[in-house]
Amino acid sequence: SSIPGFRALDVDSVKDYLAGKPDLADRLGRSSSKPEWKVKEVGDGNINYVYIVEGPSGALCVKQALPYIRIAHDWKLTQDRVRFEADALREEARYCPEHVPEVYLYDPQLAVIVMQYLPPPHIILRVGLTQGKIYPRLAEHLAKFLAQTLFRTSLLALDSATWREKVAMFRNGDMCRLTEQVIFTDPYYAAPVNRHTSPQLDAEALALREDVEAKVAATQLKAKFCETAQALLHGDMHTGSLMVTSTSTFAIDAEFAVYGPIAFDVGKMMANLLLAYYAADGQASEGDDRTEQKRWLLQSVVDLWTKFSAQFLALWDAESQGGDLYRAELFGADATAGQQTRQAAQDSFMADLFTDALAFGGAVMIRRIVGIAHIIDFESIKDADRRAACEKRALHFGRELLVEPQAFHNVERVVRLAADQL
Ligand code: ADP
Ligand code: SR1
Ligand code: MG
Ligand code: MG
Ligand code: MG
């Protein structure tokens, strides 16, 4: 059931809504300019409705959560997701404002966020990648966003009382249950919502349902996702949650934000770059064989991991005094063998994070091919045989990452194996 007094906005009523809020209306050009306002509903995700309202002096983005999901109206979903998104966007903006849209208003009654409009040439990264584009600064921007938000919300930076308050603030149980279902459970049995390119991938989908190693590995990851409260995750960190130009990167759509394992966000991002890489062959045309884009995508996976881990460790070295986890008494320069102890802790932390990120990444690659939520990277390949050939390679690679992440040793090895496949 929806919130008492809730009503769904539409392209007309969203204007009245904003006109009734003078601070917001002023950004468009005052309420009196309302007859000139233009509205478009631009939602292209699986879940919500998004209106862009443009007036003579500016534009706003209005995101509304209905009590169900956009792609399946019989699938009920808490509207509280908007509160988590607003709180998470604000929290992320404290640590990395240049990569997060500003929230102007959160309205619990209408389950609405009004936020900074990211104008063209900003587009959804997944769309740009499907068009064959290259974003030279993407890995650097993502590394910064992930290192800043994940380090600063963790026990490495926070005292444990503050950390516990934040963990409690971001429970987001219903959205986590959705993730648990669609990423870690559904792909491994004949879930009614699943689909795949058929008949080309029938054997692969069936094999996953009988794949003991994959089921065990996916369920161990589900446990890690549910039981770890390491840092505030974005929670839906994929190329459809990023709006980009050649020089800027914004992380939007934080409705899945929750305290969880850092490897989930990092792995999801690496996996989505790999998915784009595997799809690129299917999108190649006479004018663009995608060789350059594929090389850049693999280099971006390397750069993302390398830059993220370097920045995270730099923050740890510079700012761990505030955090209650690695206490200065044990790990500080003055402690007995302090430097050495810190180095050992950092090496162990990063090795575990890398392996877990690969495993989460593998699960994410699999779910985009045989689960409910498919991606335009593959869906835009109209010829089913051609699409299936790309999906099959990605699926096999995803399974390798999922069941044997420790075999990869380092990120260069990951991309070398991916490169060898094509
Ligand atoms: P969902 O939760 O349904 O996936 P998103 O938050 O991803 O919704 O938004 C859906 C689409 O709306 C995005 O893919 C993007 O095209 C557009 N959009 C979202 N936020 C903004 C923004 N701040 N500025 C411009 N466009 C936006
Ligand atoms: C049923 S919703 C499936 C997916 O859409 C969202 O963007 C998340 O990625 C979720 O897993
Ligand atoms: Mg989205
Ligand atoms: Mg969303
Ligand atoms: Mg994903």
Tab-separated table of C-alpha atoms and ligand atoms in Angstrom:
chain	number	residue	atom	x	y	z
A	1	SER	CA	0.000	0.000	0.000
A	2	SER	CA	1.213	3.485	-0.791
A	3	ILE	CA	1.803	6.450	1.516
A	4	PRO	CA	-1.433	8.138	2.799
A	5	GLY	CA	-2.097	11.166	0.601
A	6	PHE	CA	0.245	9.866	-2.104
A	7	ARG	CA	-0.507	10.659	-5.745
A	8	ALA	CA	1.428	9.809	-8.856
A	9	LEU	CA	2.684	12.838	-10.766
A	10	ASP	CA	2.425	13.149	-14.533
A	11	VAL	CA	3.808	15.550	-17.134
A	12	ASP	CA	1.124	18.126	-16.255
A	13	SER	CA	0.828	17.833	-12.477
A	14	VAL	CA	4.603	17.921	-11.993
A	15	LYS	CA	4.441	21.578	-13.123
A	16	ASP	CA	1.818	22.460	-10.501
A	17	TYR	CA	3.892	20.586	-7.941
A	18	LEU	CA	7.012	22.660	-8.653
A	19	ALA	CA	5.041	25.899	-9.035
A	20	GLY	CA	3.858	25.373	-5.437
A	21	LYS	CA	7.450	25.356	-4.205
A	22	PRO	CA	8.849	28.869	-4.740
A	23	ASP	CA	12.518	27.969	-4.115
A	24	LEU	CA	12.346	25.311	-6.806
A	25	ALA	CA	10.162	27.332	-9.166
A	26	ASP	CA	12.738	30.130	-8.996
A	27	ARG	CA	15.316	27.803	-10.499
A	28	LEU	CA	13.041	27.412	-13.548
A	29	GLY	CA	12.152	31.073	-13.813
A	30	ARG	CA	9.453	31.744	-11.151
A	31	SER	CA	5.933	30.289	-10.961
A	32	SER	CA	4.590	32.955	-13.304
A	33	SER	CA	6.637	31.483	-16.160
A	34	LYS	CA	4.832	28.123	-15.735
A	35	PRO	CA	3.044	28.297	-19.127
A	36	GLU	CA	6.495	28.179	-20.755
A	37	TRP	CA	7.731	25.146	-18.783
A	38	LYS	CA	8.372	22.020	-20.842
A	39	VAL	CA	8.194	18.545	-19.284
A	40	LYS	CA	9.498	15.170	-20.465
A	41	GLU	CA	9.274	11.823	-18.675
A	42	VAL	CA	12.677	10.264	-19.332
A	43	GLY	CA	12.717	7.208	-17.042
A	44	ASP	CA	14.604	4.403	-18.734
A	45	GLY	CA	15.518	2.334	-15.672
A	46	ASN	CA	13.654	-0.679	-14.312
A	47	ILE	CA	12.060	0.961	-11.326
A	48	ASN	CA	11.048	4.652	-11.236
A	49	TYR	CA	9.634	7.665	-13.095
A	50	VAL	CA	11.827	10.655	-13.886
A	51	TYR	CA	10.605	14.047	-15.164
A	52	ILE	CA	12.803	16.751	-16.617
A	53	VAL	CA	11.182	20.166	-16.265
A	54	GLU	CA	12.734	23.038	-18.228
A	55	GLY	CA	11.880	26.702	-17.721
A	56	PRO	CA	13.269	29.948	-19.139
A	57	SER	CA	16.075	30.133	-16.563
A	58	GLY	CA	16.902	26.541	-15.729
A	59	ALA	CA	15.830	22.945	-15.431
A	60	LEU	CA	15.140	20.398	-12.694
A	61	CYS	CA	15.066	16.628	-12.439
A	62	VAL	CA	12.106	15.159	-10.503
A	63	LYS	CA	12.287	11.453	-9.612
A	64	GLN	CA	9.213	9.731	-8.187
A	65	ALA	CA	8.842	6.233	-6.732
A	66	LEU	CA	5.472	4.583	-7.271
A	67	PRO	CA	4.449	1.721	-4.955
A	68	TYR	CA	5.500	-0.756	-7.649
A	69	ILE	CA	8.278	-1.106	-10.210
A	70	ARG	CA	8.166	0.439	-13.641
A	71	ILE	CA	8.801	-2.744	-15.615
A	72	ALA	CA	6.297	-4.932	-13.657
A	73	HIS	CA	3.366	-3.164	-12.020
A	74	ASP	CA	2.397	-6.268	-10.057
A	75	TRP	CA	5.809	-6.184	-8.332
A	76	LYS	CA	5.204	-4.059	-5.226
A	77	LEU	CA	8.175	-2.155	-3.837
A	78	THR	CA	8.570	0.132	-0.829
A	79	GLN	CA	8.465	3.851	-1.625
A	80	ASP	CA	10.892	4.327	1.251
A	81	ARG	CA	13.552	3.716	-1.394
A	82	VAL	CA	13.407	7.436	-2.154
A	83	ARG	CA	14.427	8.338	1.388
A	84	PHE	CA	17.425	6.025	1.132
A	85	GLU	CA	18.337	7.543	-2.207
A	86	ALA	CA	18.073	11.137	-0.929
A	87	ASP	CA	20.074	10.358	2.214
A	88	ALA	CA	22.712	8.466	0.249
A	89	LEU	CA	23.104	11.144	-2.435
A	90	ARG	CA	23.572	13.728	0.323
A	91	GLU	CA	26.055	11.544	2.190
A	92	GLU	CA	28.038	10.806	-0.989
A	93	ALA	CA	28.040	14.513	-1.859
A	94	ARG	CA	29.731	15.284	1.473
A	95	TYR	CA	32.737	13.256	0.361
A	96	CYS	CA	32.729	13.615	-3.413
A	97	PRO	CA	30.487	16.524	-4.515
A	98	GLU	CA	31.952	16.723	-8.029
A	99	HIS	CA	30.552	13.295	-8.934
A	100	VAL	CA	27.090	13.444	-7.314
A	101	PRO	CA	24.008	15.486	-8.355
A	102	GLU	CA	22.808	17.941	-5.717
A	103	VAL	CA	19.518	17.059	-3.973
A	104	TYR	CA	17.292	20.123	-3.662
A	105	LEU	CA	14.266	18.475	-2.040
A	106	TYR	CA	13.177	15.140	-0.626
A	107	ASP	CA	9.379	14.941	-0.227
A	108	PRO	CA	8.319	11.831	1.746
A	109	GLN	CA	4.599	12.424	1.095
A	110	LEU	CA	4.941	12.103	-2.673
A	111	ALA	CA	8.068	9.891	-2.607
A	112	VAL	CA	9.858	12.495	-4.714
A	113	ILE	CA	13.402	13.768	-5.032
A	114	VAL	CA	14.010	17.018	-6.864
A	115	MET	CA	17.648	17.229	-7.904
A	116	GLN	CA	20.214	18.917	-10.087
A	117	TYR	CA	19.526	18.362	-13.776
A	118	LEU	CA	22.505	16.977	-15.671
A	119	PRO	CA	22.068	18.564	-19.109
A	120	PRO	CA	23.198	17.253	-22.502
A	121	PRO	CA	25.788	16.286	-23.554
A	122	HIS	CA	25.459	14.199	-20.331
A	123	ILE	CA	24.130	10.792	-21.240
A	124	ILE	CA	23.817	7.487	-19.454
A	125	LEU	CA	27.219	5.808	-19.742
A	126	ARG	CA	25.679	2.533	-20.914
A	127	VAL	CA	24.094	4.395	-23.835
A	128	GLY	CA	27.386	6.070	-24.742
A	129	LEU	CA	29.227	2.763	-24.579
A	130	THR	CA	26.649	1.112	-26.802
A	131	GLN	CA	27.225	3.914	-29.335
A	132	GLY	CA	30.935	3.085	-29.307
A	133	LYS	CA	32.112	6.064	-27.261
A	134	ILE	CA	35.290	6.237	-25.182
A	135	TYR	CA	35.571	8.199	-21.925
A	136	PRO	CA	39.241	8.800	-21.139
A	137	ARG	CA	38.645	10.147	-17.618
A	138	LEU	CA	36.041	7.611	-16.516
A	139	ALA	CA	38.302	5.256	-14.530
A	140	GLU	CA	39.929	8.149	-12.681
A	141	HIS	CA	36.525	9.633	-11.752
A	142	LEU	CA	35.052	6.291	-10.679
A	143	ALA	CA	38.133	5.463	-8.618
A	144	LYS	CA	37.778	8.759	-6.789
A	145	PHE	CA	34.036	8.398	-6.194
A	146	LEU	CA	34.407	4.837	-4.904
A	147	ALA	CA	37.515	5.451	-2.775
A	148	GLN	CA	36.097	8.591	-1.158
A	149	THR	CA	32.586	7.352	-0.439
A	150	LEU	CA	33.595	3.851	0.634
A	151	PHE	CA	36.591	4.823	2.767
A	152	ARG	CA	34.931	7.747	4.530
A	153	THR	CA	31.780	5.864	5.493
A	154	SER	CA	33.738	2.878	6.848
A	155	LEU	CA	35.182	2.083	10.268
A	156	LEU	CA	38.569	2.996	8.842
A	157	ALA	CA	37.467	6.626	8.952
A	158	LEU	CA	34.628	6.707	11.521
A	159	ASP	CA	34.452	6.049	15.236
A	160	SER	CA	32.325	3.008	15.951
A	161	ALA	CA	29.434	4.969	17.540
A	162	THR	CA	29.007	7.106	14.396
A	163	TRP	CA	29.435	4.061	12.169
A	164	ARG	CA	26.676	2.177	14.060
A	165	GLU	CA	24.306	5.150	13.680
A	166	LYS	CA	24.923	5.177	9.938
A	167	VAL	CA	24.515	1.418	9.598
A	168	ALA	CA	21.115	1.775	11.329
A	169	MET	CA	20.145	4.746	9.147
A	170	PHE	CA	20.773	2.819	5.913
A	171	ARG	CA	19.042	-0.515	6.574
A	172	ASN	CA	17.156	-0.484	3.260
A	173	GLY	CA	15.914	-4.057	3.812
A	174	ASP	CA	13.356	-4.286	1.002
A	175	MET	CA	15.802	-3.112	-1.648
A	176	CYS	CA	18.443	-5.517	-0.332
A	177	ARG	CA	15.942	-8.359	-0.591
A	178	LEU	CA	15.436	-7.441	-4.232
A	179	THR	CA	19.203	-7.596	-4.840
A	180	GLU	CA	19.459	-10.898	-2.956
A	181	GLN	CA	16.771	-12.337	-5.187
A	182	VAL	CA	17.714	-11.030	-8.628
A	183	ILE	CA	21.514	-11.252	-8.346
A	184	PHE	CA	22.250	-14.153	-6.026
A	185	THR	CA	19.245	-16.506	-6.282
A	186	ASP	CA	17.130	-16.227	-9.446
A	187	PRO	CA	19.862	-16.906	-12.041
A	188	TYR	CA	20.508	-20.340	-10.489
A	189	TYR	CA	17.006	-21.820	-10.778
A	190	ALA	CA	14.049	-21.530	-13.160
A	191	ALA	CA	12.749	-18.309	-11.589
A	192	PRO	CA	9.594	-17.126	-13.418
A	193	VAL	CA	11.078	-13.657	-14.038
A	194	ASN	CA	14.247	-14.962	-15.705
A	195	ARG	CA	14.823	-14.784	-19.425
A	196	HIS	CA	17.661	-15.430	-21.848
A	197	THR	CA	18.289	-15.435	-25.581
A	198	SER	CA	16.508	-18.620	-26.577
A	199	PRO	CA	17.124	-21.174	-27.936
A	200	GLN	CA	20.762	-20.103	-28.351
A	201	LEU	CA	21.502	-19.948	-24.610
A	202	ASP	CA	19.104	-22.681	-23.418
A	203	ALA	CA	21.920	-25.109	-22.618
A	204	GLU	CA	23.876	-22.468	-20.662
A	205	ALA	CA	20.829	-21.379	-18.624
A	206	LEU	CA	20.025	-25.000	-17.842
A	207	ALA	CA	23.638	-25.755	-16.899
A	208	LEU	CA	23.626	-22.937	-14.326
A	209	ARG	CA	20.620	-24.503	-12.630
A	210	GLU	CA	22.637	-27.684	-12.154
A	211	ASP	CA	25.919	-25.961	-11.362
A	212	VAL	CA	26.847	-26.936	-7.817
A	213	GLU	CA	29.976	-24.763	-7.656
A	214	ALA	CA	28.165	-21.699	-8.976
A	215	LYS	CA	25.245	-22.090	-6.552
A	216	VAL	CA	27.577	-22.459	-3.590
A	217	ALA	CA	29.706	-19.503	-4.660
A	218	ALA	CA	26.676	-17.258	-5.330
A	219	THR	CA	25.199	-18.125	-1.962
A	220	GLN	CA	28.474	-17.424	-0.164
A	221	LEU	CA	28.423	-14.024	-1.849
A	222	LYS	CA	24.825	-13.493	-0.774
A	223	ALA	CA	25.936	-14.165	2.800
A	224	LYS	CA	28.740	-11.637	2.416
A	225	PHE	CA	26.331	-9.088	0.963
A	226	CYS	CA	23.821	-9.566	3.804
A	227	GLU	CA	26.194	-9.998	6.715
A	228	THR	CA	28.878	-7.377	6.039
A	229	ALA	CA	28.393	-3.737	7.034
A	230	GLN	CA	31.739	-2.419	5.856
A	231	ALA	CA	30.822	0.884	4.174
A	232	LEU	CA	27.906	2.793	2.678
A	233	LEU	CA	27.473	1.283	-0.771
A	234	HIS	CA	25.889	2.994	-3.719
A	235	GLY	CA	24.285	-0.424	-4.168
A	236	ASP	CA	23.490	-0.224	-7.901
A	237	MET	CA	26.890	0.779	-9.257
A	238	HIS	CA	26.629	0.001	-12.947
A	239	THR	CA	27.017	1.859	-16.224
A	240	GLY	CA	23.258	2.657	-16.233
A	241	SER	CA	23.689	4.579	-12.952
A	242	LEU	CA	26.302	6.978	-14.344
A	243	MET	CA	25.737	10.115	-16.389
A	244	VAL	CA	28.814	11.250	-18.250
A	245	THR	CA	30.429	13.582	-20.751
A	246	SER	CA	34.014	13.319	-21.986
A	247	THR	CA	35.092	15.375	-18.963
A	248	SER	CA	32.525	14.698	-16.214
A	249	THR	CA	31.028	11.734	-14.378
A	250	PHE	CA	27.995	11.712	-12.049
A	251	ALA	CA	26.741	8.758	-10.015
A	252	ILE	CA	22.929	8.866	-9.898
A	253	ASP	CA	20.260	6.417	-8.681
A	254	ALA	CA	21.366	5.546	-5.143
A	255	GLU	CA	18.081	3.896	-4.081
A	256	PHE	CA	19.857	0.602	-3.235
A	257	ALA	CA	22.244	2.329	-0.796
A	258	VAL	CA	23.056	0.165	2.223
A	259	TYR	CA	25.951	-0.679	4.491
A	260	GLY	CA	27.548	-3.664	2.759
A	261	PRO	CA	30.816	-5.111	1.457
A	262	ILE	CA	33.009	-2.629	-0.428
A	263	ALA	CA	33.724	-5.359	-2.995
A	264	PHE	CA	30.091	-5.310	-4.115
A	265	ASP	CA	30.274	-1.763	-5.538
A	266	VAL	CA	33.789	-2.194	-6.933
A	267	GLY	CA	33.051	-5.587	-8.488
A	268	LYS	CA	29.759	-4.439	-9.992
A	269	MET	CA	31.517	-1.546	-11.711
A	270	MET	CA	34.342	-3.697	-13.094
A	271	ALA	CA	31.800	-6.284	-14.290
A	272	ASN	CA	29.745	-3.698	-16.150
A	273	LEU	CA	32.830	-2.495	-18.042
A	274	LEU	CA	33.542	-6.128	-18.925
A	275	LEU	CA	29.946	-6.605	-20.078
A	276	ALA	CA	30.353	-3.607	-22.388
A	277	TYR	CA	33.590	-5.164	-23.653
A	278	TYR	CA	31.911	-8.485	-24.455
A	279	ALA	CA	29.014	-6.691	-26.177
A	280	ALA	CA	31.270	-4.498	-28.323
A	281	ASP	CA	31.943	-7.222	-30.920
A	282	GLY	CA	28.213	-7.568	-31.493
A	283	GLN	CA	27.938	-3.837	-32.094
A	284	ALA	CA	30.889	-3.582	-34.462
A	285	SER	CA	30.006	-2.165	-37.864
A	286	GLU	CA	31.850	-1.522	-41.109
A	287	GLY	CA	32.634	2.005	-39.979
A	288	ASP	CA	33.779	1.031	-36.471
A	289	ASP	CA	35.203	-2.373	-35.614
A	290	ARG	CA	35.341	-1.339	-31.930
A	291	THR	CA	38.986	-2.390	-31.568
A	292	GLU	CA	39.909	0.899	-29.951
A	293	GLN	CA	36.906	0.903	-27.617
A	294	LYS	CA	37.561	-2.666	-26.512
A	295	ARG	CA	41.187	-1.840	-25.721
A	296	TRP	CA	40.075	1.221	-23.747
A	297	LEU	CA	37.402	-0.764	-21.841
A	298	LEU	CA	39.951	-3.349	-20.686
A	299	GLN	CA	42.453	-0.636	-19.780
A	300	SER	CA	39.665	1.062	-17.788
A	301	VAL	CA	39.140	-2.107	-15.747
A	302	VAL	CA	42.853	-2.092	-14.916
A	303	ASP	CA	42.918	1.633	-14.200
A	304	LEU	CA	39.769	1.507	-12.088
A	305	TRP	CA	41.171	-1.156	-9.791
A	306	THR	CA	44.694	0.327	-9.695
A	307	LYS	CA	43.568	3.889	-9.035
A	308	PHE	CA	40.809	2.891	-6.611
A	309	SER	CA	43.104	0.729	-4.485
A	310	ALA	CA	45.876	3.372	-4.516
A	311	GLN	CA	43.481	6.123	-3.421
A	312	PHE	CA	41.822	4.013	-0.788
A	313	LEU	CA	45.232	3.147	0.713
A	314	ALA	CA	46.367	6.769	0.493
A	315	LEU	CA	43.289	7.784	2.515
A	316	TRP	CA	44.044	4.995	4.972
A	317	ASP	CA	47.643	6.229	5.400
A	318	ALA	CA	46.632	9.860	5.730
A	319	GLU	CA	43.407	9.703	7.712
A	320	SER	CA	43.052	6.464	9.623
A	321	GLN	CA	43.455	8.361	12.936
A	322	GLY	CA	39.714	9.082	12.957
A	323	GLY	CA	38.662	5.467	12.531
A	324	ASP	CA	38.173	2.934	15.290
A	325	LEU	CA	39.222	-0.129	13.308
A	326	TYR	CA	42.973	0.104	12.743
A	327	ARG	CA	43.865	1.896	15.974
A	328	ALA	CA	47.054	3.976	16.135
A	329	GLU	CA	48.071	2.035	19.243
A	330	LEU	CA	48.553	-1.006	16.974
A	331	PHE	CA	49.073	0.406	13.503
A	332	GLY	CA	50.426	3.959	14.008
A	333	ALA	CA	54.026	5.006	13.307
A	334	ASP	CA	54.789	5.051	17.067
A	335	ALA	CA	53.452	1.562	17.767
A	336	THR	CA	55.863	-1.359	18.030
A	337	ALA	CA	56.346	-2.533	14.420
A	338	GLY	CA	53.518	-0.099	13.573
A	339	GLN	CA	54.442	0.518	9.916
A	340	GLN	CA	55.052	-3.146	9.287
A	341	THR	CA	51.760	-4.092	10.974
A	342	ARG	CA	49.870	-1.542	8.903
A	343	GLN	CA	51.462	-2.777	5.670
A	344	ALA	CA	50.476	-6.360	6.521
A	345	ALA	CA	46.900	-5.262	7.300
A	346	GLN	CA	46.653	-3.292	4.062
A	347	ASP	CA	48.051	-6.127	1.931
A	348	SER	CA	45.583	-8.598	3.426
A	349	PHE	CA	42.645	-6.147	3.149
A	350	MET	CA	43.307	-5.391	-0.549
A	351	ALA	CA	43.910	-9.020	-1.496
A	352	ASP	CA	40.548	-10.050	0.022
A	353	LEU	CA	38.796	-7.055	-1.515
A	354	PHE	CA	40.180	-7.884	-4.969
A	355	THR	CA	39.111	-11.526	-4.841
A	356	ASP	CA	35.653	-10.635	-3.522
A	357	ALA	CA	35.218	-7.903	-6.156
A	358	LEU	CA	35.960	-10.414	-8.922
A	359	ALA	CA	33.476	-12.910	-7.481
A	360	PHE	CA	30.736	-10.274	-7.109
A	361	GLY	CA	31.577	-9.119	-10.623
A	362	GLY	CA	31.105	-12.637	-11.932
A	363	ALA	CA	27.670	-12.912	-10.311
A	364	VAL	CA	26.687	-9.571	-11.828
A	365	MET	CA	27.759	-10.628	-15.331
A	366	ILE	CA	25.734	-13.813	-15.049
A	367	ARG	CA	22.571	-12.139	-13.806
A	368	ARG	CA	22.507	-9.632	-16.687
A	369	ILE	CA	22.390	-12.525	-19.187
A	370	VAL	CA	20.031	-15.064	-17.617
A	371	GLY	CA	18.139	-13.027	-14.968
A	372	ILE	CA	15.286	-10.490	-15.104
A	373	ALA	CA	17.221	-7.287	-15.782
A	374	HIS	CA	18.928	-7.297	-19.161
A	375	ILE	CA	21.099	-4.490	-20.510
A	376	ILE	CA	21.128	-2.502	-23.737
A	377	ASP	CA	24.767	-3.492	-24.279
A	378	PHE	CA	23.430	-6.876	-25.439
A	379	GLU	CA	19.760	-6.037	-26.128
A	380	SER	CA	20.798	-3.539	-28.801
A	381	ILE	CA	22.374	-6.386	-30.821
A	382	LYS	CA	19.310	-7.227	-32.886
A	383	ASP	CA	20.586	-10.393	-34.543
A	384	ALA	CA	19.916	-13.079	-31.933
A	385	ASP	CA	22.775	-15.370	-33.029
A	386	ARG	CA	25.247	-12.522	-32.900
A	387	ARG	CA	23.929	-11.389	-29.501
A	388	ALA	CA	24.009	-14.916	-28.116
A	389	ALA	CA	27.635	-15.385	-29.194
A	390	CYS	CA	28.623	-12.296	-27.163
A	391	GLU	CA	26.455	-13.281	-24.207
A	392	LYS	CA	27.864	-16.804	-24.158
A	393	ARG	CA	31.457	-15.559	-23.878
A	394	ALA	CA	30.519	-13.094	-21.142
A	395	LEU	CA	28.568	-15.749	-19.265
A	396	HIS	CA	31.493	-18.166	-19.293
A	397	PHE	CA	33.882	-15.471	-18.137
A	398	GLY	CA	31.448	-14.400	-15.393
A	399	ARG	CA	31.248	-17.987	-14.159
A	400	GLU	CA	35.056	-18.200	-13.998
A	401	LEU	CA	35.161	-15.021	-11.913
A	402	LEU	CA	32.392	-16.308	-9.657
A	403	VAL	CA	33.730	-19.768	-8.896
A	404	GLU	CA	37.482	-19.234	-9.100
A	405	PRO	CA	38.262	-15.595	-8.345
A	406	GLN	CA	41.519	-16.466	-6.553
A	407	ALA	CA	42.943	-17.906	-9.790
A	408	PHE	CA	43.240	-14.424	-11.301
A	409	HIS	CA	45.985	-13.074	-8.975
A	410	ASN	CA	45.926	-9.531	-10.357
A	411	VAL	CA	43.829	-7.272	-12.541
A	412	GLU	CA	46.178	-7.522	-15.527
A	413	ARG	CA	45.524	-11.260	-15.544
A	414	VAL	CA	41.757	-10.619	-15.615
A	415	VAL	CA	41.922	-8.453	-18.709
A	416	ARG	CA	44.481	-10.662	-20.427
A	417	LEU	CA	42.129	-13.621	-20.153
A	418	ALA	CA	39.214	-11.506	-21.366
A	419	ALA	CA	41.332	-10.283	-24.314
A	420	ASP	CA	42.343	-13.848	-25.202
A	421	GLN	CA	38.682	-14.834	-25.523
A	422	LEU	CA	37.877	-12.421	-28.366
B	1	ADP	P1	15.680	4.195	-11.972
B	1	ADP	O1	15.818	4.092	-10.496
B	1	ADP	O2	14.310	3.919	-12.457
B	1	ADP	O3	16.713	3.406	-12.711
B	1	ADP	P2	17.279	6.575	-12.514
B	1	ADP	O4	17.590	7.375	-11.300
B	1	ADP	O5	18.360	5.715	-13.018
B	1	ADP	O6	15.932	5.746	-12.298
B	1	ADP	O7	16.824	7.582	-13.637
B	1	ADP	C1	16.269	7.124	-14.855
B	1	ADP	C2	16.791	7.982	-16.017
B	1	ADP	O8	16.453	9.347	-15.811
B	1	ADP	C3	18.299	7.956	-16.124
B	1	ADP	O9	18.722	6.837	-16.854
B	1	ADP	C4	18.575	9.268	-16.840
B	1	ADP	O10	18.361	9.126	-18.224
B	1	ADP	C5	17.506	10.189	-16.281
B	1	ADP	N1	18.017	10.971	-15.124
B	1	ADP	C6	18.046	10.576	-13.834
B	1	ADP	N2	18.582	11.525	-13.049
B	1	ADP	C7	18.894	12.558	-13.855
B	1	ADP	C8	19.477	13.856	-13.635
B	1	ADP	N3	19.831	14.247	-12.414
B	1	ADP	N4	19.631	14.665	-14.712
B	1	ADP	C9	19.267	14.248	-15.953
B	1	ADP	N5	18.709	13.058	-16.221
B	1	ADP	C10	18.517	12.207	-15.186
B	2	SR1	C1	13.654	-5.913	-10.865
B	2	SR1	S1	14.800	-4.695	-10.831
B	2	SR1	C2	16.289	-5.254	-11.380
B	2	SR1	C3	17.400	-4.290	-11.286
B	2	SR1	O1	17.119	-2.933	-11.627
B	2	SR1	C4	17.883	-2.068	-10.825
B	2	SR1	O2	18.507	-1.044	-11.526
B	2	SR1	C5	18.848	-2.955	-10.095
B	2	SR1	O3	20.038	-3.185	-10.811
B	2	SR1	C6	18.035	-4.165	-9.929
B	2	SR1	O4	18.825	-5.283	-9.579
B	3	MG	MG	18.674	3.667	-12.872
B	4	MG	MG	17.185	2.810	-9.627
B	5	MG	MG	24.494	-5.137	-12.076
